[in-house]
Coordinates of C-alpha atoms in Angstrom, one line a residue:
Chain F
X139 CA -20.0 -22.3 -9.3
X140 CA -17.2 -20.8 -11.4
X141 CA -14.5 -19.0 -10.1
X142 CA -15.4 -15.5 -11.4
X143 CA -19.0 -16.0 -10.3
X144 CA -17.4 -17.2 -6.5
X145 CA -15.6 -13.8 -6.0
X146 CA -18.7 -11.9 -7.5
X147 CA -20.6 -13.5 -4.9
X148 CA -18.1 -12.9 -2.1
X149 CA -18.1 -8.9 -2.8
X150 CA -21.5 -9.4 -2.3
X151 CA -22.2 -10.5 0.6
X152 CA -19.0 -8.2 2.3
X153 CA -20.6 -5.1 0.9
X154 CA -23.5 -6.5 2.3
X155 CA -22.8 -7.5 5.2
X156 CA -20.4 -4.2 6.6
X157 CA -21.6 -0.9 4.8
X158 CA -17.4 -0.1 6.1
X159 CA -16.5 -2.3 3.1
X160 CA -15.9 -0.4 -0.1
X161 CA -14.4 -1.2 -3.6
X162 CA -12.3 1.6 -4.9
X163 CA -9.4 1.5 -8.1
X164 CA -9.2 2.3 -11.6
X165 CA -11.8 1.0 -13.7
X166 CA -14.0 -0.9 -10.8
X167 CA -17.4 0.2 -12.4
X168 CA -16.2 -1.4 -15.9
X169 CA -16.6 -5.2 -16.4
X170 CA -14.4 -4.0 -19.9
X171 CA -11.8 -3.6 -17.2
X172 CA -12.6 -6.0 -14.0
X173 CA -14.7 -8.2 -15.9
X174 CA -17.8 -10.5 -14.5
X175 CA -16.0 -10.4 -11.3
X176 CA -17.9 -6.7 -10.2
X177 CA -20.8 -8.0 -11.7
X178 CA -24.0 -5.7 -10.4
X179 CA -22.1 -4.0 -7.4
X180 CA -22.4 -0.5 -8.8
X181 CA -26.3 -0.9 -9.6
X182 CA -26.8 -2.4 -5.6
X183 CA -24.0 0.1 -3.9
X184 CA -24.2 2.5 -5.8
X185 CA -20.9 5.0 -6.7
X186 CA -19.9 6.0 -3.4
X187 CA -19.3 2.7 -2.3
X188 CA -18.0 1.2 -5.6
X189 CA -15.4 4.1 -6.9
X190 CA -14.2 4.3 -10.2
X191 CA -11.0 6.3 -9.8
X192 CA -8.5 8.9 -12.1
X193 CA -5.8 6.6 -12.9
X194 CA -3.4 7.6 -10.4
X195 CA -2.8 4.7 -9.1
X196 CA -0.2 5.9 -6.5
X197 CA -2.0 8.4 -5.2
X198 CA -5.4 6.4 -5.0
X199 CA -3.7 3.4 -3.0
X200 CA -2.7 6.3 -0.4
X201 CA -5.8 7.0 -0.4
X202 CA -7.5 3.4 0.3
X203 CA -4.7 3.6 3.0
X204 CA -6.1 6.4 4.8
X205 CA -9.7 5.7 4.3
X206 CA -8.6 2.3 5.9
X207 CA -6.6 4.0 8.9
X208 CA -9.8 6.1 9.5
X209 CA -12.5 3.2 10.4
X210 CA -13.4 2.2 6.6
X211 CA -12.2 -1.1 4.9
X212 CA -11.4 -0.3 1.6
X213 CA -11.0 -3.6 -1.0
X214 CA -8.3 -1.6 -3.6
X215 CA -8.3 -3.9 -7.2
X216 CA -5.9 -3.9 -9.7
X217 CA -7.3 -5.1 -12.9
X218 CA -4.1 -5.4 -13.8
X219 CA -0.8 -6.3 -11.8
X220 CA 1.2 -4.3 -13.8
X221 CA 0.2 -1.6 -12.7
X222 CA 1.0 -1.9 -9.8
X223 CA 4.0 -1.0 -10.0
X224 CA 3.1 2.7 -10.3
X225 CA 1.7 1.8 -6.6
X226 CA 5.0 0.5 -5.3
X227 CA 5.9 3.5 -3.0
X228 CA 2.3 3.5 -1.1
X229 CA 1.7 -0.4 -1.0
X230 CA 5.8 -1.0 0.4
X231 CA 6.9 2.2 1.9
X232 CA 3.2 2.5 3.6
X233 CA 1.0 0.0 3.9
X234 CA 3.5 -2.5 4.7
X235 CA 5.2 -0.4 7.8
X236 CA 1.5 0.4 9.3
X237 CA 1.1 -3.0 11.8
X238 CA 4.9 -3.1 12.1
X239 CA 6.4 0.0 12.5
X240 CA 3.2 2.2 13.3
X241 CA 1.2 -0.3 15.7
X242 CA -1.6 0.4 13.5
X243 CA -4.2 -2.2 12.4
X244 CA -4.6 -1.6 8.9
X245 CA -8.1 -3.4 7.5
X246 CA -7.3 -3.1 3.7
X247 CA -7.5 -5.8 0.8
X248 CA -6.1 -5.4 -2.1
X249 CA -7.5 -7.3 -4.8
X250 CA -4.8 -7.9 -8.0
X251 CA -5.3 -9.5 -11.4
X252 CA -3.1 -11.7 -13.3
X253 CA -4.2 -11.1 -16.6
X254 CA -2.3 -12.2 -19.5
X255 CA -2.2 -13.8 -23.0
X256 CA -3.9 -13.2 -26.2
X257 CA -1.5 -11.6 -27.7
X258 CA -1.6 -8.7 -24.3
X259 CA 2.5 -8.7 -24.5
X260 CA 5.0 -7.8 -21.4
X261 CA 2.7 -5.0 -19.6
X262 CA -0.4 -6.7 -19.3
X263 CA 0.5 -10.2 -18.3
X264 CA 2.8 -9.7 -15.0
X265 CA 2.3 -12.4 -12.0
X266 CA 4.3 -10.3 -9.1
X267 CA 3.4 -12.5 -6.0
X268 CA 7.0 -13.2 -5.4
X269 CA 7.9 -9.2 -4.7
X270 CA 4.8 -8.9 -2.1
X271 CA 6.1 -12.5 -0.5
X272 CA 9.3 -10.6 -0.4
X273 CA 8.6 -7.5 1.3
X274 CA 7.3 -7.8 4.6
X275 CA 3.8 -7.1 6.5
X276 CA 1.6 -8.7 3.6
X277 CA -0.3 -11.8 4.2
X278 CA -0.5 -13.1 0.2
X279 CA -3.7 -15.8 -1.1
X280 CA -3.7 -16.7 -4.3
X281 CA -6.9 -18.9 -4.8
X282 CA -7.3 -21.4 -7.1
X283 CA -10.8 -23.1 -6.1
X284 CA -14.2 -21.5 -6.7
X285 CA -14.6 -22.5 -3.5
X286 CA -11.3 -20.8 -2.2
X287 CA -12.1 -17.8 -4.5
X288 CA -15.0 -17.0 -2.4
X289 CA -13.5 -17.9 1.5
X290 CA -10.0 -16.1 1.2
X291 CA -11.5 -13.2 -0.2
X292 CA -14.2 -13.2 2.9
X293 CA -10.9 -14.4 5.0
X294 CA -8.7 -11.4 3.8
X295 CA -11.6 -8.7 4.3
X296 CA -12.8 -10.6 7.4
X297 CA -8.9 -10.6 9.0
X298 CA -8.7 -7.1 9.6
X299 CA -5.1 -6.9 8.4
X300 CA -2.8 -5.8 5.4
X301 CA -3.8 -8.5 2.6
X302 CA -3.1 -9.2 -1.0
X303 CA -5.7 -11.3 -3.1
X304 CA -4.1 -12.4 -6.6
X305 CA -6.9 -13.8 -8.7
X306 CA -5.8 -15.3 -12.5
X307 CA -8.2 -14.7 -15.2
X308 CA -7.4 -17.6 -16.9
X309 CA -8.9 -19.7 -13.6
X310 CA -12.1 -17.2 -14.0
X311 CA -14.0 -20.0 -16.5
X312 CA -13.3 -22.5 -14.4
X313 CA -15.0 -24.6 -11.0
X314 CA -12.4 -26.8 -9.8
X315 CA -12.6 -28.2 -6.4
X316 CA -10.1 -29.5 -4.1
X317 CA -9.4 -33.5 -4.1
X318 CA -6.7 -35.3 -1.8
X319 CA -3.3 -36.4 -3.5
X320 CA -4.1 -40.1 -5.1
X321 CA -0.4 -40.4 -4.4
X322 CA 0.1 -44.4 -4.3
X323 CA 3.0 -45.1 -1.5
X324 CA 3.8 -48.3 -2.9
X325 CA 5.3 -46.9 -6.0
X326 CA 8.4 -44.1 -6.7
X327 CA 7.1 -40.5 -7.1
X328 CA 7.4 -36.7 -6.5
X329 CA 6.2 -33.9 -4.4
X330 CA 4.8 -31.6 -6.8
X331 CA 3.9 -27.9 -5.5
X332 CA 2.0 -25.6 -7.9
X333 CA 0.1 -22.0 -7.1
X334 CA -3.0 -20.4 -8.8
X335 CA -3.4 -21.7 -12.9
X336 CA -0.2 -23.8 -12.5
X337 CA -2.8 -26.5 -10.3
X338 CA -4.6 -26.7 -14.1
X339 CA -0.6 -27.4 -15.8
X340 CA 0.1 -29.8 -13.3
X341 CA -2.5 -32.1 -14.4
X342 CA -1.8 -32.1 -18.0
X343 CA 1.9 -32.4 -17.1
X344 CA 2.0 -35.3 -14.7
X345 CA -1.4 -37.1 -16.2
X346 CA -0.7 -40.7 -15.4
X347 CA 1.8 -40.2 -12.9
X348 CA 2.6 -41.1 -9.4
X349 CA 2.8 -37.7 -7.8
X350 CA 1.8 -36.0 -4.4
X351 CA 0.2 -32.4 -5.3
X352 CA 0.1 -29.9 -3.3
X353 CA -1.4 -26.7 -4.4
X354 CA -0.8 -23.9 -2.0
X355 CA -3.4 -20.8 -1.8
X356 CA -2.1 -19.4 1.2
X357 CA 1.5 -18.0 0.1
X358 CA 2.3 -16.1 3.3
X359 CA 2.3 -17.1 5.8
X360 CA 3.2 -20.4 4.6
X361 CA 2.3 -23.6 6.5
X362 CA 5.5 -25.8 5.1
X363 CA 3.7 -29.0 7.4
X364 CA 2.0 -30.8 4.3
X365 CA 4.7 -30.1 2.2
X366 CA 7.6 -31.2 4.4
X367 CA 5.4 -34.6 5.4
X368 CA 5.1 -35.4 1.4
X369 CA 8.7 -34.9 0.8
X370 CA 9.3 -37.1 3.9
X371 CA 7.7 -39.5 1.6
X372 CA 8.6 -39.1 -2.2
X373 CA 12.1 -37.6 -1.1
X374 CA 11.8 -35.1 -4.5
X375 CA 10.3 -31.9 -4.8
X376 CA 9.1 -30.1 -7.7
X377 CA 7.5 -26.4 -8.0
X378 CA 5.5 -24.8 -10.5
X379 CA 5.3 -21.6 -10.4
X380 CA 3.6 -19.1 -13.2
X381 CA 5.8 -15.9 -12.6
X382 CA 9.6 -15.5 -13.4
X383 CA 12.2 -17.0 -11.3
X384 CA 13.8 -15.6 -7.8
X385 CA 10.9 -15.2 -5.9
X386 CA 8.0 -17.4 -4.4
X387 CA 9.3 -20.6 -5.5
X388 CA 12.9 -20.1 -4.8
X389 CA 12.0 -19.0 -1.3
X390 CA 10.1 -22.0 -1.3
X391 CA 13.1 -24.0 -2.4
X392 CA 15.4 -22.8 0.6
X393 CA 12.7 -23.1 3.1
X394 CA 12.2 -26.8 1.8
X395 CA 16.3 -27.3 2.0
X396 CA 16.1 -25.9 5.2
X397 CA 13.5 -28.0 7.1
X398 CA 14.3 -31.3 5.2
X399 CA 17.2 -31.6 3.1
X400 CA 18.0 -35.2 4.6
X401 CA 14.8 -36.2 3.1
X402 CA 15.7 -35.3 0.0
X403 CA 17.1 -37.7 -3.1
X404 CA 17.5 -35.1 -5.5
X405 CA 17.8 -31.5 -5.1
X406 CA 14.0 -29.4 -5.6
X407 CA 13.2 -28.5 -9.3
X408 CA 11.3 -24.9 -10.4
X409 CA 9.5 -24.5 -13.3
X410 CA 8.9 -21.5 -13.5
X411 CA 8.1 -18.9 -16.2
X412 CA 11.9 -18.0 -18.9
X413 CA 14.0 -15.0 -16.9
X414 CA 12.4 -12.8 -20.0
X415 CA 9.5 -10.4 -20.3
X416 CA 6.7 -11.9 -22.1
X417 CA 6.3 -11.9 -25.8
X418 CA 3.2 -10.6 -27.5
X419 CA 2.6 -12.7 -31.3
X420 CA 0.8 -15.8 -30.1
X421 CA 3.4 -18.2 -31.7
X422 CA 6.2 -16.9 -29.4
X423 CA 3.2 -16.6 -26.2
X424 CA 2.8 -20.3 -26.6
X425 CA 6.4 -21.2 -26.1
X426 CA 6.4 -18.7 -23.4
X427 CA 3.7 -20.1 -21.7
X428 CA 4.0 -23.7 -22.1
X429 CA 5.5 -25.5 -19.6
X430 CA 4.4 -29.3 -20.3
X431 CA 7.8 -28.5 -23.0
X432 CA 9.8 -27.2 -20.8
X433 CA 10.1 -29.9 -18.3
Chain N
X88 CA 5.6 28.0 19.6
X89 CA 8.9 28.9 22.2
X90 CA 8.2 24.8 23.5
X91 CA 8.8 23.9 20.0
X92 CA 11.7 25.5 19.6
X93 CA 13.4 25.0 23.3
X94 CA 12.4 20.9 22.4
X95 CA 14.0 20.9 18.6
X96 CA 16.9 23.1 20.3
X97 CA 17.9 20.9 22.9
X98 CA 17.5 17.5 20.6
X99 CA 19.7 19.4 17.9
X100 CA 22.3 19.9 20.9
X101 CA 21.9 16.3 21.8
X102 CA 22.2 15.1 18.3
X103 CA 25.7 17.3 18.0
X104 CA 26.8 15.9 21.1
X105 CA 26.1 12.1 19.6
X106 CA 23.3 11.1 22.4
X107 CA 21.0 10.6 19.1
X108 CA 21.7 8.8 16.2
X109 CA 18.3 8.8 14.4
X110 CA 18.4 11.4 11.6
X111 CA 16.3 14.6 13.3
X112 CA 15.0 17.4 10.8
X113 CA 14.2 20.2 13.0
X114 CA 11.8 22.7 12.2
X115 CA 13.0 26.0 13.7
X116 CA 11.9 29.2 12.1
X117 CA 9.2 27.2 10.7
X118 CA 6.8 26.9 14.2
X119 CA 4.7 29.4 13.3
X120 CA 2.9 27.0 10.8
X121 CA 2.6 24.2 13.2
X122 CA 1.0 25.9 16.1
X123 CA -1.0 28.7 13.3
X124 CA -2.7 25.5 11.7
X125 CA -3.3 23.0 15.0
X126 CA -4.8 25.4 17.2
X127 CA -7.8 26.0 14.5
X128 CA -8.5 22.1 14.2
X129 CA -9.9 20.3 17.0
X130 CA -8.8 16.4 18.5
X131 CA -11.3 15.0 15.9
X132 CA -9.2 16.4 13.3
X133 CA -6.3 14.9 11.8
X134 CA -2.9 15.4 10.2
X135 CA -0.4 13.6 8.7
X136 CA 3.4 15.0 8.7
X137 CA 6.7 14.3 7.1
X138 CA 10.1 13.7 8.1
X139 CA 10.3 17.4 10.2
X140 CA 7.3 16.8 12.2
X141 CA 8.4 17.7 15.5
X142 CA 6.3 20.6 15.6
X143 CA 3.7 18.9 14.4
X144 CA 3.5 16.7 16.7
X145 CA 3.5 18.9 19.3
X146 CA 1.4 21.7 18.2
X147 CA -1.3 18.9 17.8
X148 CA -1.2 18.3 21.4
X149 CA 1.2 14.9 21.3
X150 CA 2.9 13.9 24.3
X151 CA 6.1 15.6 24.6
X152 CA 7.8 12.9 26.9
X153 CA 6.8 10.1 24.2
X154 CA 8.3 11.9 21.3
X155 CA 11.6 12.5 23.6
X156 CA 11.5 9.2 23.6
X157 CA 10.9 7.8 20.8
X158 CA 13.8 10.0 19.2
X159 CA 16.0 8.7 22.1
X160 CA 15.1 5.1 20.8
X161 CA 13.0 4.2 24.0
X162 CA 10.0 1.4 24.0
X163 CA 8.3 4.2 26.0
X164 CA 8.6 6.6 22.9
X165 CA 5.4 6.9 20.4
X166 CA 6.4 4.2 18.2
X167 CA 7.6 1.8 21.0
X168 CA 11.4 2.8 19.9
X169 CA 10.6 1.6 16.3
X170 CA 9.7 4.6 14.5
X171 CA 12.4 7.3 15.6
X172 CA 12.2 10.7 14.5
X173 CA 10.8 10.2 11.3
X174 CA 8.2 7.7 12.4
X175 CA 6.0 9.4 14.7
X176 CA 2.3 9.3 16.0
X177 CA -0.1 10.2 18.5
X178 CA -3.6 9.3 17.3
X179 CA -5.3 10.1 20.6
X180 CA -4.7 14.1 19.3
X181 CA -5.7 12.8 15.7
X182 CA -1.7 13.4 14.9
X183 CA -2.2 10.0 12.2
X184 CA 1.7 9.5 11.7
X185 CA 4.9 11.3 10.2
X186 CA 6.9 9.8 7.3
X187 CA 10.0 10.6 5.7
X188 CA 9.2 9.6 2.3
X189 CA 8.5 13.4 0.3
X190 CA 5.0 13.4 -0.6
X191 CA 4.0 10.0 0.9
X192 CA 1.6 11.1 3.6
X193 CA -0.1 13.1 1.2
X194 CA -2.6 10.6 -0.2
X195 CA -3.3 9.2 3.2
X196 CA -5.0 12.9 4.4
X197 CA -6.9 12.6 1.2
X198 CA -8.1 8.5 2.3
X199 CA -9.1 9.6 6.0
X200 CA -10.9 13.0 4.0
X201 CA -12.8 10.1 2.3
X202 CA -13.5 8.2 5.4
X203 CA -15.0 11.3 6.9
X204 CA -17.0 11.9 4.2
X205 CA -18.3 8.4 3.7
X206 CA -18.9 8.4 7.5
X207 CA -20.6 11.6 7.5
X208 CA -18.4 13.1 10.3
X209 CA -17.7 16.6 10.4
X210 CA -14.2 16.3 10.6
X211 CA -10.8 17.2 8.1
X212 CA -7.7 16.2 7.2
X213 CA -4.6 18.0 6.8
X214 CA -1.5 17.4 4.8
X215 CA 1.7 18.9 5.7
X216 CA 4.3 18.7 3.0
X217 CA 7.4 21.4 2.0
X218 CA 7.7 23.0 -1.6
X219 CA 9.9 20.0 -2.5
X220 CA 7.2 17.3 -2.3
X221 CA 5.0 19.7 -5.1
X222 CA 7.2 17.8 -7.4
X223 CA 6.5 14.8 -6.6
X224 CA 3.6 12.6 -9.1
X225 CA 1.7 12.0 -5.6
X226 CA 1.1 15.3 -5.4
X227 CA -0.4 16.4 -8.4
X228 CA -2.6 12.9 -8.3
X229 CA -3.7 13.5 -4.5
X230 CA -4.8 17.1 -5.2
X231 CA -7.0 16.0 -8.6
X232 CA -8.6 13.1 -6.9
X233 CA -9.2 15.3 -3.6
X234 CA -11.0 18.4 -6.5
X235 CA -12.9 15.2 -8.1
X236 CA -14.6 14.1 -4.7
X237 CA -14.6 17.4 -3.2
X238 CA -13.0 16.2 0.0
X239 CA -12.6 18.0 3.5
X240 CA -8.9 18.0 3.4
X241 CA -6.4 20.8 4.0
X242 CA -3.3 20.7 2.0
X243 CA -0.6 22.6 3.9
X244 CA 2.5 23.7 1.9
X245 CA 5.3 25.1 4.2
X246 CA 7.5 26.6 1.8
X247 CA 10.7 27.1 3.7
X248 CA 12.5 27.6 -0.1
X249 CA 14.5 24.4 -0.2
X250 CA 13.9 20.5 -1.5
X251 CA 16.7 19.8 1.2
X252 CA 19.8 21.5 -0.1
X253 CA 18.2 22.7 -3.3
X254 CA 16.8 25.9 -3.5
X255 CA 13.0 26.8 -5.1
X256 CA 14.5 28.3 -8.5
X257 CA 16.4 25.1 -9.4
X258 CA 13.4 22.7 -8.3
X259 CA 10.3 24.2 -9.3
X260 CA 8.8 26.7 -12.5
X261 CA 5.4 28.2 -11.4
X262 CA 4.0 29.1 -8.4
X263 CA 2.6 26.7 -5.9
X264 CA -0.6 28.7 -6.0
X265 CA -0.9 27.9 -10.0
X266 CA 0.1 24.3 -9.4
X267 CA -3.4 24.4 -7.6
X268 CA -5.3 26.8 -9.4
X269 CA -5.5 24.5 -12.4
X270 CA -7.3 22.0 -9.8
X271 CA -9.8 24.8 -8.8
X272 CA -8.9 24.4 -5.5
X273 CA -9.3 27.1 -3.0
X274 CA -5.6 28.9 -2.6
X275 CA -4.9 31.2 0.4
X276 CA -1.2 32.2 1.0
X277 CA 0.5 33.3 4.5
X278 CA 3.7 34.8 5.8
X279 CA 5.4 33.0 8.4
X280 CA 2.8 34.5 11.1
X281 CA 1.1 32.1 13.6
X282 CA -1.8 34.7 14.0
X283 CA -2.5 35.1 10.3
X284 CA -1.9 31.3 9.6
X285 CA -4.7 30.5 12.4
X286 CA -6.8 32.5 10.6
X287 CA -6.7 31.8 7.4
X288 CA -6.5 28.1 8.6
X289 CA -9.9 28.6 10.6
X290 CA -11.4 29.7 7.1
X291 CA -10.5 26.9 5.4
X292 CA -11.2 24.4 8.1
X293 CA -15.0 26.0 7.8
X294 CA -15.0 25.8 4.1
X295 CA -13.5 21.9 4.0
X296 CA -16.4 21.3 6.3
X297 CA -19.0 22.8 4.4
X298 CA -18.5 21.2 1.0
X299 CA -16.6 24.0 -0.4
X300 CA -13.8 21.2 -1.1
X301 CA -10.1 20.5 -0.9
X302 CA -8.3 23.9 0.3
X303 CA -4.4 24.8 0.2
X304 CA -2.6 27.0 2.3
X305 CA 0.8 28.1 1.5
X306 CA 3.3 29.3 3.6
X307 CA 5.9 31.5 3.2
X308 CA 8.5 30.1 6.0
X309 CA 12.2 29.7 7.0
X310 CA 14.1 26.5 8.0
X311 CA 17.1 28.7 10.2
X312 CA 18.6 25.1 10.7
X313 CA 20.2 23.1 7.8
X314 CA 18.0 20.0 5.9
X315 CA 18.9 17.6 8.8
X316 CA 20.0 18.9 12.2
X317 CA 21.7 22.0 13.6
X318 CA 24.3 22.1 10.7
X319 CA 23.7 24.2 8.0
X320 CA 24.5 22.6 4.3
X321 CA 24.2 25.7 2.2
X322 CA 26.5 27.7 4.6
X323 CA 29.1 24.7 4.2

């Protein structure tokens, strides 16, 4: 199944299952702005379950706050991360404080989009996991397996607590399944760590090498075990990461230098996107984007 | 209304003395809003509150020992010591929670207003906010999205004449009531009179409940005390 088609399926069977469950954001009706990915939930749920809202983003993610503090459990989507910005004060300065400060239980997803390239320049194209690993109270998945696609988004509904789901449209095409490391022990090698698309990279980069990979879906709370245990092994670490630098994968660094820095031989690489704003003409997107010529 | 002010009295004493650290916005003069507007909603009925939501929170029924508490830092206060004064909440009495970020509580009525209407319960919400948060982008979003859906929500504007130290003609041009009227949403406007704010309030309670849509009540009202305890800033 591809990936688009595995969160399709997954919104589904939660709207299905729980009439409480609800899509609501701007543009959630229009596969021009969510894509395949909504595919026939307006036609099944019908408009009060599946609301296209005024783009007032701010506003509307108070809203999915309160509908969620009332008994509902609203799944909020960004088509777009970028725009969430405009959400900042509601999703950080509420929704974050609710379990923490508040004691409430606050049952809401929120469903982002990475969507970027062809020629979309530096507003449509943001990957801002690192600020919602930042600030605390989220719980942050960022699937990169059909398979995963359709179980953290169940998970993050199912949970009953504050979530963010980052999906990437460039993984929507896609059916990639999860296969153990064919890490040989016999043999140098490194602890590679990618998230989301940079899984795909990580392939083309390393084709023919000895490395351990470990793609992480599950950025917060983050179960350092499997990584720790490789780099017990290889003794190097390297992260790829497809958002600018300073947030998920340095944390990651740290945490890594914290638990096991006698294990390591070399200090932990990031590669990570340039500390710049992405370019919009496809000839300066490709250097932007590609990392196999970075490294 | 007289145990609202005897309570916001004796913390603004307290708070003068140095017992409380936790900034404490009291709301005397402006009482006659809290109690007008509570006592014509019932338990089922919820509001949300800002950063001077003492009176709030007591006019809704809250318990007064827990919000003594809770200012006083206490794991028996509301928020388990957390919250402090700007952090309070007593859903049992449908009081949802207080904030202190201007205008951030307002799109949260609007979400349970949803909720009720999606759950078919015949129950509102009701947004307190002061004339400085009808600045603020949330605002004007929360009130067109509220029109849109025609939601059983109550948007209560306590209009004491100050965005903290600055005064209505250097904040705002236009009326609050035109800043609504261009939603078509139902405008009634009070002076600072419990019995006429319970009435009106009652109206609109009936008319939120009976698909007539968002309502707005403003209220002319004073803050006697300065933005944030007994001090006064504009007589500094």
């Amino acid at each position: 199944m591809k990936y688009v088609e595995a969160i399709n399926q997954a919104l589904h069977n939660l709207m299905e299952e729980d009439d409480k469950v609800f899509l609501i954001g701007g543009g959630v009706s229009s596969p021009f702005y969510a894509g395949q990915s909504i595919k026939g939930l307006l036609e099944r749920f019908g408009k009060e379950r599946v609301i296209d809202t005024p783009v007032s983003e701010n506003a509307v993610t108070g809203v999915a706050i309160g509908t969620a503090l009332t008994g509902m459990h609203p799944i909020l989507m960004f088509p777009r991360m970028d725009f969430m910005w405009y959400a900042m004060d509601q999703l950080v300065n509420n929704a974050s404080l609710m379990e923490q400060i508040y004691d409430y239980k606050l049952p809401l997803t929120v469903w982002a989009c990475i969507n970027r390239g062809g020629e979309q320049g530096a507003q449509h194209s943001q990957a801002l996991q690192g600020i919602f690993t930042h600030v605390p109270g989220y719980k942050v998945y960022m699937p990169t397996y059909s398979e995963s696609a359709k179980n953290l988004l169940v998970k993050a509904v199912k949970d009953d607590s504050l979530t963010l789901y980052i999906d990437d449209h460039w993984l929507y095409q896609t059916d990639l399944t999860y296969r153990a490391s064919e890490y040989n022990d016999d043999f140098v090698g490194e602890t590679v760590v990618t998230t989301s698309y940079m899984f795909v990279e990580a392939q083309k980069m390393f084709m023919n090498k000895n490395i351990d990979l470990i793609n992480v879906e599950i950025l917060k709370p983050l179960n350092l075990e499997p990584i720790i245990e490789s780099i017990k092994k290889t003794g190097k670490l390297i992260i790829l990461e497809g958002a600018w630098s300073g947030g998920f994968s340095s944390q990651l660094a740290v945490k890594v230098m914290d638990e096991c820095f006698h294990f390591l031989r070399a200090s932990p690489k990031i590669i990570c996107l340039p500390d710049c704003h992405a370019p919009t003409s496809s000839y300066l997107e490709k250097k932007y984007y590609s990392y196999s010529e970075r490294k | 209304m007289e145990v609202i002010k005897k309570f916001e009295t004796e913390i603004g004493e307290a708070v003068i003395r140095g017992d409380i650290k936790t900034p404490c916005h009291l709301c005397i003069g402006q009482e006659p809003v809290a109690v007008g507007v509570c006592k014509a909603l019932r338990k089922t009925d919820v509001i949300y509150s800002t950063h001077r939501g003492h009176g709030h929170y007591i006019a809704k029924g809250g318990n007064i020992d827990r919000l003594h508490d809770e200012i006083y830092g206490k794991e028996t206060g509301c928020t388990k010591g957390k919250g402090g004064s700007m952090h309070l909440k007593a859903p049992e009495v449908g009081f949802m929670l207080s904030s202190p970020i201007v205008g951030g509580t307002i799109p949260l009525a609007v979400g349970s207003a949803l909720a009720f209407k999606m759950l078919k319960k015949d129950s509102v919400a009701v947004a307190f906010l002061g004339d400085g948060a009808t600045n603020e982008g949330v605002f004007w979003e929360s009130l067109n999205f509220s029109a849109i859906y025609k939601l059983p929500v109550i948007f209560v504007v306590e209009n004491n004449g100050y965005a903290t130290h600055l005064p209505y003609q250097n904040h705002s041009r236009g009326s609050i009531m035109c800043k609504a009227n261009e939603f078509k949403i139902m405008v009634e406007s009070s002076f600072n009179d419990v019995n006429e704010i319970y009435r009106k309030t009652k109206d609109m309670v009936y008319r939120a409940k009976n698909g007539y849509g968002p309502q707005l009540l403003e209220v002319e009202t004073v803050r006697e005390c300065g933005h944030v305890g007994m001090i006064d800033e504009r007589k500094i």
